[in-house]
Tab-separated table of N, CA and C in Angstrom:
chain	number	residue	atom	x	y	z
A	1483	UNK	N	0.827	-1.192	0.000
A	1483	UNK	CA	0.000	0.000	0.000
A	1483	UNK	C	0.870	1.254	0.000
A	1484	UNK	N	0.389	2.280	-0.709
A	1484	UNK	CA	1.097	3.558	-0.790
A	1484	UNK	C	0.967	4.297	0.535
A	1485	UNK	N	2.024	5.031	0.941
A	1485	UNK	CA	1.914	5.799	2.196
A	1485	UNK	C	0.853	6.876	2.075
A	1486	UNK	N	0.161	7.113	3.173
A	1486	UNK	CA	-0.907	8.106	3.209
A	1486	UNK	C	-0.307	9.496	3.416
A	1487	UNK	N	-0.707	10.451	2.570
A	1487	UNK	CA	-0.210	11.821	2.691
A	1487	UNK	C	-0.910	12.508	3.857
A	1488	UNK	N	-0.129	13.211	4.634
A	1488	UNK	CA	-0.718	13.947	5.753
A	1488	UNK	C	-0.335	15.413	5.640
A	1489	UNK	N	-1.209	16.249	6.089
A	1489	UNK	CA	-0.978	17.696	6.072
A	1489	UNK	C	-0.237	18.089	7.335
A	1490	UNK	N	0.489	19.200	7.303
A	1490	UNK	CA	1.130	19.696	8.526
A	1490	UNK	C	0.078	19.927	9.607
A	1491	UNK	N	0.466	19.823	10.879
A	1491	UNK	CA	-0.501	19.960	11.978
A	1491	UNK	C	-1.322	21.237	11.938
A	1492	UNK	N	-0.727	22.343	11.486
A	1492	UNK	CA	-1.483	23.593	11.475
A	1492	UNK	C	-2.624	23.584	10.468
A	1493	UNK	N	-2.590	22.650	9.509
A	1493	UNK	CA	-3.660	22.544	8.522
A	1493	UNK	C	-4.744	21.571	8.967
A	1494	UNK	N	-4.483	20.836	9.998
A	1494	UNK	CA	-5.458	19.860	10.449
A	1494	UNK	C	-6.365	20.486	11.497
A	1495	UNK	N	-7.523	20.864	11.088
A	1495	UNK	CA	-8.498	21.451	12.007
A	1495	UNK	C	-9.535	20.390	12.331
A	1496	UNK	N	-10.138	20.528	13.458
A	1496	UNK	CA	-11.184	19.587	13.831
A	1496	UNK	C	-12.490	20.326	13.984
A	1497	UNK	N	-13.550	19.654	13.703
A	1497	UNK	CA	-14.863	20.254	13.826
A	1497	UNK	C	-15.629	20.159	12.528
A	1498	UNK	N	-16.876	20.670	12.515
A	1498	UNK	CA	-17.724	20.535	11.336
A	1498	UNK	C	-17.200	21.305	10.112
A	1499	UNK	N	-16.472	22.381	10.323
A	1499	UNK	CA	-15.967	23.186	9.200
A	1499	UNK	C	-14.486	22.922	8.945
A	1500	UNK	N	-14.070	21.703	9.148
A	1500	UNK	CA	-12.644	21.408	9.107
A	1500	UNK	C	-12.135	21.099	7.700
A	1501	UNK	N	-12.322	22.013	6.795
A	1501	UNK	CA	-11.714	21.880	5.478
A	1501	UNK	C	-10.238	22.231	5.634
A	1502	UNK	N	-9.420	21.712	4.778
A	1502	UNK	CA	-7.982	22.033	4.857
A	1502	UNK	C	-7.777	23.481	4.466
A	1503	UNK	N	-7.733	24.338	5.462
A	1503	UNK	CA	-7.548	25.765	5.231
A	1503	UNK	C	-6.246	26.186	5.880
A	1504	UNK	N	-5.522	27.094	5.249
A	1504	UNK	CA	-4.290	27.568	5.877
A	1504	UNK	C	-4.608	28.382	7.119
A	1505	UNK	N	-3.648	28.468	8.030
A	1505	UNK	CA	-3.883	29.264	9.239
A	1505	UNK	C	-3.995	30.743	8.873
A	1506	UNK	N	-4.590	31.545	9.740
A	1506	UNK	CA	-4.680	32.982	9.456
A	1506	UNK	C	-3.283	33.597	9.424
A	1507	UNK	N	-3.106	34.681	8.707
A	1507	UNK	CA	-1.778	35.299	8.633
A	1507	UNK	C	-1.325	35.781	10.002
A	1508	UNK	N	-0.025	35.689	10.245
A	1508	UNK	CA	0.503	36.099	11.542
A	1508	UNK	C	0.752	37.599	11.604
A	1509	UNK	N	0.710	38.265	10.449
A	1509	UNK	CA	0.934	39.710	10.391
A	1509	UNK	C	-0.238	40.375	9.690
A	1510	UNK	N	-0.314	41.690	9.862
A	1510	UNK	CA	-1.351	42.453	9.181
A	1510	UNK	C	-0.979	42.600	7.707
A	1511	UNK	N	-1.976	42.673	6.869
A	1511	UNK	CA	-1.748	42.826	5.435
A	1511	UNK	C	-1.391	44.268	5.100
A	1512	UNK	N	-0.421	44.469	4.183
A	1512	UNK	CA	-0.115	45.839	3.752
A	1512	UNK	C	-1.363	46.513	3.183
A	1513	UNK	N	-1.577	47.739	3.565
A	1513	UNK	CA	-2.765	48.471	3.136
A	1513	UNK	C	-3.872	48.453	4.166
A	1514	UNK	N	-3.725	47.619	5.206
A	1514	UNK	CA	-4.721	47.586	6.277
A	1514	UNK	C	-4.485	48.778	7.204
A	1515	UNK	N	-5.447	49.130	8.038
A	1515	UNK	CA	-5.243	50.258	8.962
A	1515	UNK	C	-4.050	50.048	9.902
A	1516	UNK	N	-3.751	48.788	10.221
A	1516	UNK	CA	-2.635	48.484	11.106
A	1516	UNK	C	-1.290	48.569	10.384
A	1517	UNK	N	-1.289	48.453	9.050
A	1517	UNK	CA	-0.066	48.492	8.246
A	1517	UNK	C	-0.352	49.240	6.940
A	1518	UNK	N	-0.501	50.571	7.034
A	1518	UNK	CA	-0.881	51.338	5.842
A	1518	UNK	C	0.200	51.398	4.762
A	1519	UNK	N	1.455	51.143	5.140
A	1519	UNK	CA	2.533	51.095	4.156
A	1519	UNK	C	3.525	50.019	4.578
A	1520	UNK	N	4.304	49.540	3.644
A	1520	UNK	CA	5.297	48.517	3.937
A	1520	UNK	C	6.288	49.022	4.989
A	1521	UNK	N	6.649	50.288	4.916
A	1521	UNK	CA	7.586	50.878	5.861
A	1521	UNK	C	7.036	51.057	7.265
A	1522	UNK	N	5.753	50.831	7.461
A	1522	UNK	CA	5.136	50.965	8.786
A	1522	UNK	C	5.343	49.722	9.646
A	1523	UNK	N	5.939	48.680	9.083
A	1523	UNK	CA	6.071	47.399	9.787
A	1523	UNK	C	6.808	47.520	11.119
A	1524	UNK	N	7.832	48.347	11.218
A	1524	UNK	CA	8.599	48.469	12.461
A	1524	UNK	C	8.109	49.557	13.396
A	1525	UNK	N	6.932	50.103	13.145
A	1525	UNK	CA	6.432	51.242	13.934
A	1525	UNK	C	6.290	50.916	15.424
A	1526	UNK	N	5.714	49.788	15.759
A	1526	UNK	CA	5.477	49.441	17.161
A	1526	UNK	C	6.780	49.312	17.941
A	1527	UNK	N	7.850	48.902	17.266
A	1527	UNK	CA	9.148	48.744	17.912
A	1527	UNK	C	9.987	50.016	17.845
A	1528	UNK	N	9.495	51.041	17.153
A	1528	UNK	CA	10.244	52.284	16.998
A	1528	UNK	C	11.357	52.172	15.974
A	1529	UNK	N	11.263	51.191	15.093
A	1529	UNK	CA	12.296	50.943	14.088
A	1529	UNK	C	11.887	51.431	12.696
A	1530	UNK	N	10.951	52.346	12.639
A	1530	UNK	CA	10.475	52.848	11.349
A	1530	UNK	C	11.093	54.211	11.060
A	1531	UNK	N	10.956	54.632	9.822
A	1531	UNK	CA	11.373	55.980	9.417
A	1531	UNK	C	10.120	56.675	8.905
A	1532	UNK	N	9.756	57.833	9.454
A	1532	UNK	CA	8.527	58.516	9.047
A	1532	UNK	C	8.572	58.990	7.598
A	1533	UNK	N	7.438	58.903	6.928
A	1533	UNK	CA	7.311	59.389	5.554
A	1533	UNK	C	7.190	60.916	5.596
A	1534	UNK	N	8.088	61.589	4.885
A	1534	UNK	CA	8.102	63.052	4.879
A	1534	UNK	C	6.944	63.648	4.087
A	1535	UNK	N	6.348	62.877	3.217
A	1535	UNK	CA	5.326	63.415	2.319
A	1535	UNK	C	3.899	63.049	2.707
A	1536	UNK	N	3.736	62.067	3.594
A	1536	UNK	CA	2.397	61.563	3.911
A	1536	UNK	C	1.460	62.660	4.397
A	1537	UNK	N	1.940	63.552	5.270
A	1537	UNK	CA	1.079	64.608	5.827
A	1537	UNK	C	1.164	65.925	5.065
A	1538	UNK	N	2.052	66.034	4.090
A	1538	UNK	CA	2.183	67.297	3.364
A	1538	UNK	C	1.469	67.203	2.018
A	1539	UNK	N	2.182	66.805	0.996
A	1539	UNK	CA	1.563	66.734	-0.332
A	1539	UNK	C	0.952	65.367	-0.622
A	1540	UNK	N	1.104	64.428	0.282
A	1540	UNK	CA	0.591	63.080	0.079
A	1540	UNK	C	1.674	62.187	-0.501
A	1541	UNK	N	1.688	60.953	-0.091
A	1541	UNK	CA	2.708	60.016	-0.535
A	1541	UNK	C	2.294	59.380	-1.857
A	1542	UNK	N	3.182	59.462	-2.842
A	1542	UNK	CA	2.900	58.900	-4.169
A	1542	UNK	C	3.045	57.384	-4.197
A	1543	UNK	N	3.757	56.812	-3.225
A	1543	UNK	CA	4.038	55.374	-3.242
A	1543	UNK	C	2.958	54.543	-2.563
A	1544	UNK	N	2.121	55.170	-1.758
A	1544	UNK	CA	1.004	54.471	-1.109
A	1544	UNK	C	1.446	53.281	-0.280
A	1545	UNK	N	0.809	52.154	-0.472
A	1545	UNK	CA	1.068	50.941	0.301
A	1545	UNK	C	2.513	50.481	0.159
A	1546	UNK	N	3.126	50.701	-0.985
A	1546	UNK	CA	4.482	50.232	-1.242
A	1546	UNK	C	5.559	51.186	-0.719
A	1547	UNK	N	5.179	52.245	-0.041
A	1547	UNK	CA	6.138	53.210	0.496
A	1547	UNK	C	7.029	52.527	1.533
A	1548	UNK	N	8.318	52.777	1.456
A	1548	UNK	CA	9.281	52.184	2.378
A	1548	UNK	C	9.350	52.942	3.707
A	1549	UNK	N	8.548	54.005	3.825
A	1549	UNK	CA	8.551	54.820	5.033
A	1549	UNK	C	7.216	54.690	5.765
A	1550	UNK	N	7.218	55.025	7.043
A	1550	UNK	CA	6.066	54.802	7.918
A	1550	UNK	C	4.959	55.831	7.718
A	1551	UNK	N	3.735	55.357	7.605
A	1551	UNK	CA	2.555	56.211	7.507
A	1551	UNK	C	1.772	56.228	8.820
A	1552	UNK	N	2.315	55.604	9.867
A	1552	UNK	CA	1.652	55.599	11.177
A	1552	UNK	C	2.195	56.669	12.117
A	1553	UNK	N	3.390	57.178	11.843
A	1553	UNK	CA	3.987	58.215	12.690
A	1553	UNK	C	3.164	59.495	12.620
A	1554	UNK	N	3.212	60.280	13.706
A	1554	UNK	CA	2.527	61.568	13.737
A	1554	UNK	C	3.155	62.527	12.733
A	1555	UNK	N	2.443	63.586	12.432
A	1555	UNK	CA	2.917	64.551	11.442
A	1555	UNK	C	4.203	65.250	11.869
A	1556	UNK	N	4.474	65.349	13.157
A	1556	UNK	CA	5.679	66.039	13.632
A	1556	UNK	C	6.809	65.084	14.007
A	1557	UNK	N	6.659	63.807	13.763
A	1557	UNK	CA	7.650	62.820	14.189
A	1557	UNK	C	9.003	62.997	13.509
A	1558	UNK	N	9.011	63.273	12.221
A	1558	UNK	CA	10.274	63.455	11.499
A	1558	UNK	C	11.052	64.631	12.091
A	1559	UNK	N	10.366	65.722	12.372
A	1559	UNK	CA	10.993	66.912	12.957
A	1559	UNK	C	11.498	66.615	14.374
A	1560	UNK	N	10.699	65.899	15.160
A	1560	UNK	CA	11.075	65.550	16.530
A	1560	UNK	C	12.345	64.698	16.536
A	1561	UNK	N	12.409	63.717	15.657
A	1561	UNK	CA	13.588	62.856	15.597
A	1561	UNK	C	14.822	63.634	15.138
A	1562	UNK	N	14.642	64.554	14.205
A	1562	UNK	CA	15.767	65.375	13.731
A	1562	UNK	C	16.311	66.231	14.886
A	1563	UNK	N	15.405	66.850	15.657
A	1563	UNK	CA	15.821	67.662	16.806
A	1563	UNK	C	16.578	66.816	17.825
A	1564	UNK	N	16.030	65.639	18.122
A	1564	UNK	CA	16.645	64.738	19.091
A	1564	UNK	C	18.065	64.352	18.648
A	1565	UNK	N	18.234	64.052	17.377
A	1565	UNK	CA	19.542	63.689	16.835
A	1565	UNK	C	20.517	64.865	16.934
A	1566	UNK	N	20.034	66.083	16.639
A	1566	UNK	CA	20.865	67.277	16.726
A	1566	UNK	C	21.315	67.500	18.168
A	1567	UNK	N	20.402	67.356	19.126
A	1567	UNK	CA	20.749	67.533	20.537
A	1567	UNK	C	21.771	66.493	20.992
A	1568	UNK	N	21.640	65.262	20.523
A	1568	UNK	CA	22.600	64.216	20.872
A	1568	UNK	C	23.981	64.545	20.315
A	1569	UNK	N	24.023	65.043	19.080
A	1569	UNK	CA	25.307	65.426	18.478
A	1569	UNK	C	25.965	66.567	19.251
A	1570	UNK	N	25.161	67.558	19.627
A	1570	UNK	CA	25.696	68.696	20.386
A	1570	UNK	C	26.236	68.243	21.732
A	1571	UNK	N	25.500	67.357	22.405
A	1571	UNK	CA	25.942	66.853	23.710
A	1571	UNK	C	27.238	66.056	23.553
A	1572	UNK	N	27.349	65.272	22.518
A	1572	UNK	CA	28.558	64.494	22.268
A	1572	UNK	C	29.741	65.403	21.956
A	1573	UNK	N	29.497	66.430	21.169
A	1573	UNK	CA	30.534	67.401	20.828
A	1573	UNK	C	31.001	68.152	22.076
A	1574	UNK	N	30.055	68.582	22.912
A	1574	UNK	CA	30.392	69.294	24.139
A	1574	UNK	C	31.193	68.404	25.085
A	1575	UNK	N	30.841	67.129	25.155
A	1575	UNK	CA	31.545	66.189	26.028
A	1575	UNK	C	32.954	65.955	25.534
A	1576	UNK	N	33.135	65.874	24.218
A	1576	UNK	CA	34.472	65.634	23.667
A	1576	UNK	C	35.358	66.879	23.799
A	1577	UNK	N	34.781	68.066	23.746
A	1577	UNK	CA	35.541	69.304	23.904
A	1577	UNK	C	35.948	69.507	25.364
A	1578	UNK	N	35.107	69.054	26.284
A	1578	UNK	CA	35.382	69.194	27.718
A	1578	UNK	C	36.493	68.237	28.165
A	1579	UNK	N	36.691	67.179	27.440
A	1579	UNK	CA	37.687	66.166	27.844
A	1579	UNK	C	39.090	66.526	27.448
């Protein structure tokens, strides 16, 4: 007799509606409210880069934009200021030494 093919455990559902269906996606789909652009993927971890055009003239890349569409309108400016202050503090520390 030929060996019986079996599906991976995640495909084996039990119950009346147990058709072989793939499991639900583990991530949000691009274009959803939770992931409006591809670049928004690292937003929750703070690993995203804000889109400079999303709140101004509008982003031409839409869902495929490599930059975050979840950041606030002032996030890019806030991060730039923070980086400038860090550079100044580092420069002042190196001059004092």
